[in-house]
CSV table of C-alpha atoms in Angstrom, one decimal:
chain,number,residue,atom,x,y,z
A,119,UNK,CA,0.0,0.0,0.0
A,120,UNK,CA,0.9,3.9,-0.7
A,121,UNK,CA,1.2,5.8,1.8
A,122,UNK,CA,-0.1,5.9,5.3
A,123,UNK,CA,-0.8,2.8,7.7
A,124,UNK,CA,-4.1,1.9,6.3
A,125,UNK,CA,-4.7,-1.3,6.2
A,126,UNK,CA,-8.2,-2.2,5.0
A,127,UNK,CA,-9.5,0.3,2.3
A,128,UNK,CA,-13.5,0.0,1.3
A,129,UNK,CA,-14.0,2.0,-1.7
A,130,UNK,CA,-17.2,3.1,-3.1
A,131,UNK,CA,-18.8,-0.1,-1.8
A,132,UNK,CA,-22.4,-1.1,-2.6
A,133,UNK,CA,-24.8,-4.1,-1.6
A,134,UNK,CA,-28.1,-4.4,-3.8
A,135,UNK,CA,-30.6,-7.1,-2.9
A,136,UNK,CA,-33.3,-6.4,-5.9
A,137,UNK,CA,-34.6,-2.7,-5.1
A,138,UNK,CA,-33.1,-3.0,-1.7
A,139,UNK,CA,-30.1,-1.0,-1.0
A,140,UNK,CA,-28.4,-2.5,2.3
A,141,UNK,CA,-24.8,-0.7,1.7
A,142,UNK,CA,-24.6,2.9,-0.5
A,143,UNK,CA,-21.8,4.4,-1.6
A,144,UNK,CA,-19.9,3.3,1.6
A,145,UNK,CA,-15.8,4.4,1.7
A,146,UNK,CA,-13.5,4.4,4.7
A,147,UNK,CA,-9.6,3.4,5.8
A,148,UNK,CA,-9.0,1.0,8.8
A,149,UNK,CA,-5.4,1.8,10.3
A,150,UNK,CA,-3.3,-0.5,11.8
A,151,UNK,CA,-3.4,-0.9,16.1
A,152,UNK,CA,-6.4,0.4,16.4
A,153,UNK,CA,-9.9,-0.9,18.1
A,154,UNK,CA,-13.1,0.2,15.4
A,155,UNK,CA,-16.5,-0.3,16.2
A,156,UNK,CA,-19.4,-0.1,13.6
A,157,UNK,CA,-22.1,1.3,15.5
A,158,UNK,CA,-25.8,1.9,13.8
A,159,UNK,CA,-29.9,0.7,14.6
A,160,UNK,CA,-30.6,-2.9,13.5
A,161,UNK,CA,-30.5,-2.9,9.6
A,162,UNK,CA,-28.2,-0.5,9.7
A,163,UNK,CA,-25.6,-2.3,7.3
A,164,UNK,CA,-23.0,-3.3,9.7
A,165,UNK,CA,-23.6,-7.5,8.5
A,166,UNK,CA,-23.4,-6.7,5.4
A,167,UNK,CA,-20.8,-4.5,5.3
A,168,UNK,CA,-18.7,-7.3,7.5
A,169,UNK,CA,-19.4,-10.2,5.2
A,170,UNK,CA,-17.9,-8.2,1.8
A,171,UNK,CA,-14.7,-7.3,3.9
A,172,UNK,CA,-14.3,-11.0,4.5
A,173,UNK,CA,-15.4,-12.2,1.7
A,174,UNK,CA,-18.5,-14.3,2.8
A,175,UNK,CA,-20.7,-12.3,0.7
A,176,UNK,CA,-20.0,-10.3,-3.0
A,177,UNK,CA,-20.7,-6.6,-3.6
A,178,UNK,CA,-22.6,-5.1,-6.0
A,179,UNK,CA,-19.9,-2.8,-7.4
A,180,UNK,CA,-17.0,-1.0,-5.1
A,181,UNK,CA,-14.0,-2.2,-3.5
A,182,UNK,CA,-12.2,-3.5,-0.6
A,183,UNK,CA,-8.3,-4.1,0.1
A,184,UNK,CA,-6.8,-5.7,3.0
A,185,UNK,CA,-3.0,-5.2,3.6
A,186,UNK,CA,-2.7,-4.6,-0.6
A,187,UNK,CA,-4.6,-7.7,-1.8
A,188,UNK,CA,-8.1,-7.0,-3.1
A,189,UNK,CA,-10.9,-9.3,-1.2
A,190,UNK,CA,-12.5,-10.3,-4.8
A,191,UNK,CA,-9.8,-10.2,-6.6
A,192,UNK,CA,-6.7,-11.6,-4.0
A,193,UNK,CA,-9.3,-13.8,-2.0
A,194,UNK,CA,-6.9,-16.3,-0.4
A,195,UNK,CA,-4.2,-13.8,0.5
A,196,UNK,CA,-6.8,-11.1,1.7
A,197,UNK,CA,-8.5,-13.7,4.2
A,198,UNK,CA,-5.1,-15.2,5.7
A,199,UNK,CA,-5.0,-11.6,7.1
A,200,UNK,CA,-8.3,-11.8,8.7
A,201,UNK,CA,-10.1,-13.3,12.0
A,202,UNK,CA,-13.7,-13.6,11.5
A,203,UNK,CA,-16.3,-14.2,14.3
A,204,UNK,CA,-19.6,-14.5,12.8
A,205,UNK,CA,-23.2,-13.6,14.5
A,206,UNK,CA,-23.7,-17.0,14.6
A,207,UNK,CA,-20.4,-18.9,15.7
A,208,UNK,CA,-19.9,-21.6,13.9
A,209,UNK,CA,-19.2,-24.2,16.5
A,210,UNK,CA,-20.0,-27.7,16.1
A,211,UNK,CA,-21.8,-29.1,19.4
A,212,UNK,CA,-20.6,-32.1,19.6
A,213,UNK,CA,-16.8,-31.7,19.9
A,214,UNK,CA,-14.7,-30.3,22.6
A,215,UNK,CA,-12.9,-26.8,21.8
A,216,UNK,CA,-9.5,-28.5,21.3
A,217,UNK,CA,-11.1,-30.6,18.7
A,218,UNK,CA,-12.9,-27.5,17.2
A,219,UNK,CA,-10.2,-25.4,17.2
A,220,UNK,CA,-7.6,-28.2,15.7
A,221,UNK,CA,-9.8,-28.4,12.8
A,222,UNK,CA,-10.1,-25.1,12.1
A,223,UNK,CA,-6.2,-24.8,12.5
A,224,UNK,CA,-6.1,-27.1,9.9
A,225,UNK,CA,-8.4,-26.2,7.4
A,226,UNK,CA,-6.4,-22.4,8.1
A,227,UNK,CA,-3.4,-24.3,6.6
A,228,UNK,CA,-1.5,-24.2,9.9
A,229,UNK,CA,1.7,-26.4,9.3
A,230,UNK,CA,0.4,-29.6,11.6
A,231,UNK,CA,3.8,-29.4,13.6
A,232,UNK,CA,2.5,-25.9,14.9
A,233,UNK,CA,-1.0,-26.6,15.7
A,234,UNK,CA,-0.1,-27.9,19.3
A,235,UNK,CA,1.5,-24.4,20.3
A,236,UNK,CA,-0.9,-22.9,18.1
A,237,UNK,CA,-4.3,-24.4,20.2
A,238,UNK,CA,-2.0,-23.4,23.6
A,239,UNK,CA,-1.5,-20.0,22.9
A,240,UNK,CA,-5.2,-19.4,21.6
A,241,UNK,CA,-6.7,-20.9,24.7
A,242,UNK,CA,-4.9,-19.1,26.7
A,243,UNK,CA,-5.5,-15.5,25.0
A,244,UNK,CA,-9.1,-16.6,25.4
A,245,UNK,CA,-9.1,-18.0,28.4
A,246,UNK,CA,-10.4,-21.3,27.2
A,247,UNK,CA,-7.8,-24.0,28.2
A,248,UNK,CA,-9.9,-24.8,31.2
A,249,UNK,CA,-12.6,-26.2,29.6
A,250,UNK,CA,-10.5,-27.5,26.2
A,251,UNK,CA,-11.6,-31.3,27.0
A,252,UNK,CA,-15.6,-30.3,27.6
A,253,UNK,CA,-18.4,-31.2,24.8
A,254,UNK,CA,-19.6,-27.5,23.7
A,255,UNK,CA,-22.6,-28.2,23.8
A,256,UNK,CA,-22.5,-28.0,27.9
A,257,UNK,CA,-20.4,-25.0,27.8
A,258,UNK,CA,-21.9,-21.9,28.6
A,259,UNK,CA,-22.8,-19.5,25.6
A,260,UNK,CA,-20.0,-17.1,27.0
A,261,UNK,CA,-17.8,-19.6,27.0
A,262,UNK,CA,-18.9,-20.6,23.4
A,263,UNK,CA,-18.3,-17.2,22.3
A,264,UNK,CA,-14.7,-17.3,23.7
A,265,UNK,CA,-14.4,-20.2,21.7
A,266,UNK,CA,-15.4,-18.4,18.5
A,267,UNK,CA,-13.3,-15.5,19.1
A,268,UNK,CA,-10.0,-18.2,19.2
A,269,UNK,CA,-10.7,-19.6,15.9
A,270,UNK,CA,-10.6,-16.2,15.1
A,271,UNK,CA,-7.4,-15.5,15.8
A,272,UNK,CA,-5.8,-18.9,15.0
A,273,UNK,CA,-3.1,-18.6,12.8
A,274,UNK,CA,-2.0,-14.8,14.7
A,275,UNK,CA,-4.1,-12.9,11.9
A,276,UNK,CA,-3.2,-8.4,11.9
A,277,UNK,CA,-7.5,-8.3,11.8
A,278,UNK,CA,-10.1,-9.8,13.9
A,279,UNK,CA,-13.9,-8.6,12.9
A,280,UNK,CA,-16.0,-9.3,15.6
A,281,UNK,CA,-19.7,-9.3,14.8
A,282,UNK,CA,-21.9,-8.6,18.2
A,283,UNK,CA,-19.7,-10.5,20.2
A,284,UNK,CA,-22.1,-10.1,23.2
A,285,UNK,CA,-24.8,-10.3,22.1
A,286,UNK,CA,-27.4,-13.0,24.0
A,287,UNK,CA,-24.7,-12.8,26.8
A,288,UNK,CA,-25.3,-12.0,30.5
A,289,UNK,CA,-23.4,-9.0,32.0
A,290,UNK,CA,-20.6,-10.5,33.9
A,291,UNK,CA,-20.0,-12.3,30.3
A,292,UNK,CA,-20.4,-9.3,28.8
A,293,UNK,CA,-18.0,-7.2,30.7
A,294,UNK,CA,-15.5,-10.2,30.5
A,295,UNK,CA,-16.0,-10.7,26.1
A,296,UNK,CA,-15.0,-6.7,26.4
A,297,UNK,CA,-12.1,-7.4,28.4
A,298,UNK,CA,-10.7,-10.0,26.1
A,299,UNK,CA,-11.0,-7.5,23.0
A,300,UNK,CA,-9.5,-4.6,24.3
A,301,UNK,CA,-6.2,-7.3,25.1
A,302,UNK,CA,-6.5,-8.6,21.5
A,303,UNK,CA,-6.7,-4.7,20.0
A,304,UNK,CA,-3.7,-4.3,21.8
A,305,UNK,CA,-1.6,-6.4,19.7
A,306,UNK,CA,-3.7,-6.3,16.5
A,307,UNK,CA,-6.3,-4.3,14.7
A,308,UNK,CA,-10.2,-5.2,15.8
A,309,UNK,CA,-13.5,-4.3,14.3
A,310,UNK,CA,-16.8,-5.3,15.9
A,311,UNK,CA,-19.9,-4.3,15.2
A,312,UNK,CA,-22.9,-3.3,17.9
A,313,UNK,CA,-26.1,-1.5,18.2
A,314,UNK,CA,-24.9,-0.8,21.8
A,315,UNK,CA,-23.4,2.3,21.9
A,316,UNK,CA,-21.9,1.9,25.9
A,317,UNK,CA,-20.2,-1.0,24.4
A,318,UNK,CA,-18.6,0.6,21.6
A,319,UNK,CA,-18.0,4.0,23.4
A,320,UNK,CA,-16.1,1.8,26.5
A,321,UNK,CA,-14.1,-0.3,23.8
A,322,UNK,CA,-13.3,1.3,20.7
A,323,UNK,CA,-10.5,3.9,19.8
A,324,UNK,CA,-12.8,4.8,16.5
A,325,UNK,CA,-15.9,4.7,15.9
A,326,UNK,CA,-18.1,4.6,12.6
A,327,UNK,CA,-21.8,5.4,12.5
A,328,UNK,CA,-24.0,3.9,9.8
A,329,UNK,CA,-27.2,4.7,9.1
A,330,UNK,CA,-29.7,3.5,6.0
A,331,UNK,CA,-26.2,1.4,4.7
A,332,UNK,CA,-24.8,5.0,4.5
A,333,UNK,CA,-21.5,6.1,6.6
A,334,UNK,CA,-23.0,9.0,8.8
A,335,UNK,CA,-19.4,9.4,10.8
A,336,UNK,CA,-16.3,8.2,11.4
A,337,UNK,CA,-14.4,10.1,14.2
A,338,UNK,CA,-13.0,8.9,18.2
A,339,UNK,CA,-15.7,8.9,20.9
A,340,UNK,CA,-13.9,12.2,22.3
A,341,UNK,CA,-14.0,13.8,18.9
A,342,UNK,CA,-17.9,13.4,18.1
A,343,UNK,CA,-18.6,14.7,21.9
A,344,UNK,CA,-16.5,17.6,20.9
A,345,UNK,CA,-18.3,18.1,17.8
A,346,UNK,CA,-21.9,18.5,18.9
A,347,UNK,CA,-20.7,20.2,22.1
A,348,UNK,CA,-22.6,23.5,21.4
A,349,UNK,CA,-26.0,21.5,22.0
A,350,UNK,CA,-27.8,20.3,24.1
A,351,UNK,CA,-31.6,19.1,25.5
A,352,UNK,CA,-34.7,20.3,28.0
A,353,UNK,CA,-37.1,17.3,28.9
A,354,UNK,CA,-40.0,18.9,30.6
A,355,UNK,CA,-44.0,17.4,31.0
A,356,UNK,CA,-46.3,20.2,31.1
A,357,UNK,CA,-49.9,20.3,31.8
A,358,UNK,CA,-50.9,21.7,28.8
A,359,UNK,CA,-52.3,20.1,25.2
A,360,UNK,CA,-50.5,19.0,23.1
A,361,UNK,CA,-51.3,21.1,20.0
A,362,UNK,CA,-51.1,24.0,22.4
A,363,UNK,CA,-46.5,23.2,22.5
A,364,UNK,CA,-45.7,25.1,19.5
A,365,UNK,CA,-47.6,28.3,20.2
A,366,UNK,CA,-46.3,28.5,23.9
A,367,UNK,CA,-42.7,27.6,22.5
A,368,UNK,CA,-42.8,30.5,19.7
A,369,UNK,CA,-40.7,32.8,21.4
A,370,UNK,CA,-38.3,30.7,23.0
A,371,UNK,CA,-35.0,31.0,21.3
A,372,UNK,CA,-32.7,28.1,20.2
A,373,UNK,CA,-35.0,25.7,19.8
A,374,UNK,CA,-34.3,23.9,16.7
A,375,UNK,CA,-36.1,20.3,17.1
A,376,UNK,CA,-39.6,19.5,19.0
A,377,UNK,CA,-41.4,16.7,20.0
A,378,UNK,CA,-44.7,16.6,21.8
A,379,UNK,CA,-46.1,13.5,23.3
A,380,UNK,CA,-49.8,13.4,25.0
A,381,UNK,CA,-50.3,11.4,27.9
A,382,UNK,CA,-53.3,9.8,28.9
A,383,UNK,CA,-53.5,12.3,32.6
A,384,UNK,CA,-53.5,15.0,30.3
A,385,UNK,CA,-50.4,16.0,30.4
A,386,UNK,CA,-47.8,16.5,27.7
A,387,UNK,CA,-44.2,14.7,27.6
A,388,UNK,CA,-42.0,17.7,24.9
A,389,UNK,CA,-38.1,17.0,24.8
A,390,UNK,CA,-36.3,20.3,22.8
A,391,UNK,CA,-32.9,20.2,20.9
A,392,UNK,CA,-31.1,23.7,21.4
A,393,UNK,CA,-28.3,24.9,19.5
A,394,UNK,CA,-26.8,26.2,22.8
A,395,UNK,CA,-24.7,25.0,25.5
A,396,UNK,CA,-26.8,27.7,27.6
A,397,UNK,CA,-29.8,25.6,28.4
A,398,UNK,CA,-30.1,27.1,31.9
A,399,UNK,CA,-30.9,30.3,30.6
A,400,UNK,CA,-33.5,28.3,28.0
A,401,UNK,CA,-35.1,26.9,30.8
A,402,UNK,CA,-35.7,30.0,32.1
A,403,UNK,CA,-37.2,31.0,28.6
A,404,UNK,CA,-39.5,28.6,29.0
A,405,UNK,CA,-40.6,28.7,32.5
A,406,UNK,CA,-41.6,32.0,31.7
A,407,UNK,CA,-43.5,30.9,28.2
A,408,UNK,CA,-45.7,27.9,30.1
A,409,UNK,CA,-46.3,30.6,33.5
A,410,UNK,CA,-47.5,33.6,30.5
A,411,UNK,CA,-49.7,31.1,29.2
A,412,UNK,CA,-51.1,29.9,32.5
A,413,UNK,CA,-49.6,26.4,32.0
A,414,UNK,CA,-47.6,24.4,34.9
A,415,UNK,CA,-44.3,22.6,34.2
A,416,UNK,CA,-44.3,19.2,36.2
A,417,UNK,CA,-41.4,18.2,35.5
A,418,UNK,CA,-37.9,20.1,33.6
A,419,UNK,CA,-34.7,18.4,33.3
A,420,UNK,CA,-31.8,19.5,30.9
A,421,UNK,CA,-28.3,19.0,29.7
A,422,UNK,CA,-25.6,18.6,27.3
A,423,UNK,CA,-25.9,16.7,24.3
A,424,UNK,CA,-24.5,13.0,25.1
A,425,UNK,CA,-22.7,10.4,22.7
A,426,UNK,CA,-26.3,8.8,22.8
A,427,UNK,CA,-28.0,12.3,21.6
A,428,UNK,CA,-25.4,12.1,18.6
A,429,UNK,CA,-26.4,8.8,17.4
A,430,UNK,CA,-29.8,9.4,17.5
A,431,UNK,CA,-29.5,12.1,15.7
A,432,UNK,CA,-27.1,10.7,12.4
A,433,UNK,CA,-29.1,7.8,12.6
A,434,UNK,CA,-32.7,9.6,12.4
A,435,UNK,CA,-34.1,8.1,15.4
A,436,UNK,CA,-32.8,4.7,14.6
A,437,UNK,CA,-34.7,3.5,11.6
A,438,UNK,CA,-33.1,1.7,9.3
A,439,UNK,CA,-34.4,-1.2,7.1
A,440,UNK,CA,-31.8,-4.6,5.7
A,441,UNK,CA,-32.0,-7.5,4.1
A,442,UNK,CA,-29.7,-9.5,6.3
């Protein structure tokens, strides 16, 4: 590769199923050491988008190059650089990990001579070798997933792509699947995908936000804070109708989003975007507004914009459609 330490490059990619468009237009760089996590709603893209890099699944037209060997073009020395843990792991029941994983090894092309040391080191990255003799079946599903993630990274690969690696798990699992990636991202590049935007925010150094198969932003966690830093949000319920909001809010300034909810009391739920880090002096604005109009606030709460706020907001509200 030219230039730089990229080492995946998507170009241009698209994924057509019929009149379906799961991927658009989609174009970024992965650099070498880093953790990435593709963040977006369910049907977002992020599947898709992981299956082309590894090669489970064509494109309809674009790109993608992993350490200078294109993944259509270069298949077999593209995927000798890559890990791959599925959705779905696909572990077979009825075998113990070190029989799993020794197959696996083998069908990776691991000179048979190496696979002893090979299975040893894996289990142990993984934390694994205590249950190496056990039918899988009787493991426990976070000890399944461990299991997936070292057939990942048999044969030492420079990129492991995780693909909701906790998802179904229970939080002690959860906290201990996190753990174990931010030990392999120290020696190698990691991408995992997530709707669960604590989990990428705790793990990842980068983070990309798809939305509709599009990329909506690609920036550190510190970064996007930083960038939407100048807004933030009033939650308030008034006793008030709710087609009566948007003339009481008419002359409150920096308002630039609305949403009124009727409850069934009578009340109204109305969360505000402002394009201001001021919202105390908002508030104020609209205590004011509801007390003209001989309204009462129950309830007003308000703050900066969080990492949460951003990805609702590239996103739309989470909606999102996909084929897989």
């Amino acid at each position: 590769m030219e230039g730089g330490t990229a080492l995946i490059e998507v170009k241009h990619l698209t994924k057509r199923y019929g009149s379906h468009t799961a991927v658009s237009d989609l174009s970024f760089t992965v650099e070498k050491g880093q953790i990435y996590g593709f963040l977006g709603p369910n049907g977002a893209g992020k599947s898709t988008t992981m299956n082309i890099m590894t090669g489970c699944l064509a494109a309809t037209s674009g790109e993608v190059v992993i350490g200078g060997y294109d993944i259509f073009q270069d298949a077999a020395q593209a995927k000798k650089l890559i890990g791959y843990l599925p959705e779905q792991p696909p572990l077979y029941l009825d075998r113990t990990p070190k029989e799993y994983l020794r197959f696996v090894a083998r069908a990776k092309g691991i000179p048979e001579k190496s696979i002893a040391a090979e299975l040893d080191r894996v289990m142990t990255v993984t934390g694994t070798l205590d249950v190496a003799d056990r039918l899988m079946r009787n493991l426990s599903k976070g000890y399944r997933q461990r299991v997936g993630i070292a057939q990942a990274v048999l044969g030492d690969p420079e990129v492991i792509i995780l693909d909701e690696p906790t998802v179904g798990l229970d939080p002690r699992q959860i906290t201990e699947i996190r753990e174990l990636i931010r030990q392999l991202g120290k020696e190698r590049t990691v991408i995992l995908s997530s709707h669960i935007l604590s989990e990428v925010q705790q793990v990842c150094t980068t983070i990309l936000i798809l939305s509709k198969g599009k990329l909506a932003a690609c920036d550190t966690p510190e970064n996007l804070e930083r960038l939407f830093a100048g807004k933030s949000t009033v939650e308030l319920t008034a006793e008030a109708a709710e087609g009566e909001i948007p003339g009481i809010l008419s002359g409150v300034s920096h308002i630039v989003n609305r949403t009124a909810n009727a409850r069934q009391d009578g009340a109204c739920d109305v969360t505000l975007e402002l394009d201001t880090p001021a919202e105390k002096e908002v508030c104020r604005e609209i205590f004011f507004a509801f007390s003209k109009a001989g309204k009462a606030i129950l309830r007003m709460t308000a703050g900066k914009a969080s990492l949460e706020d951003i990805f609702m907001e590239l996103t739309d509200s989470g909606k999102g459609e996909e084929t897989k």
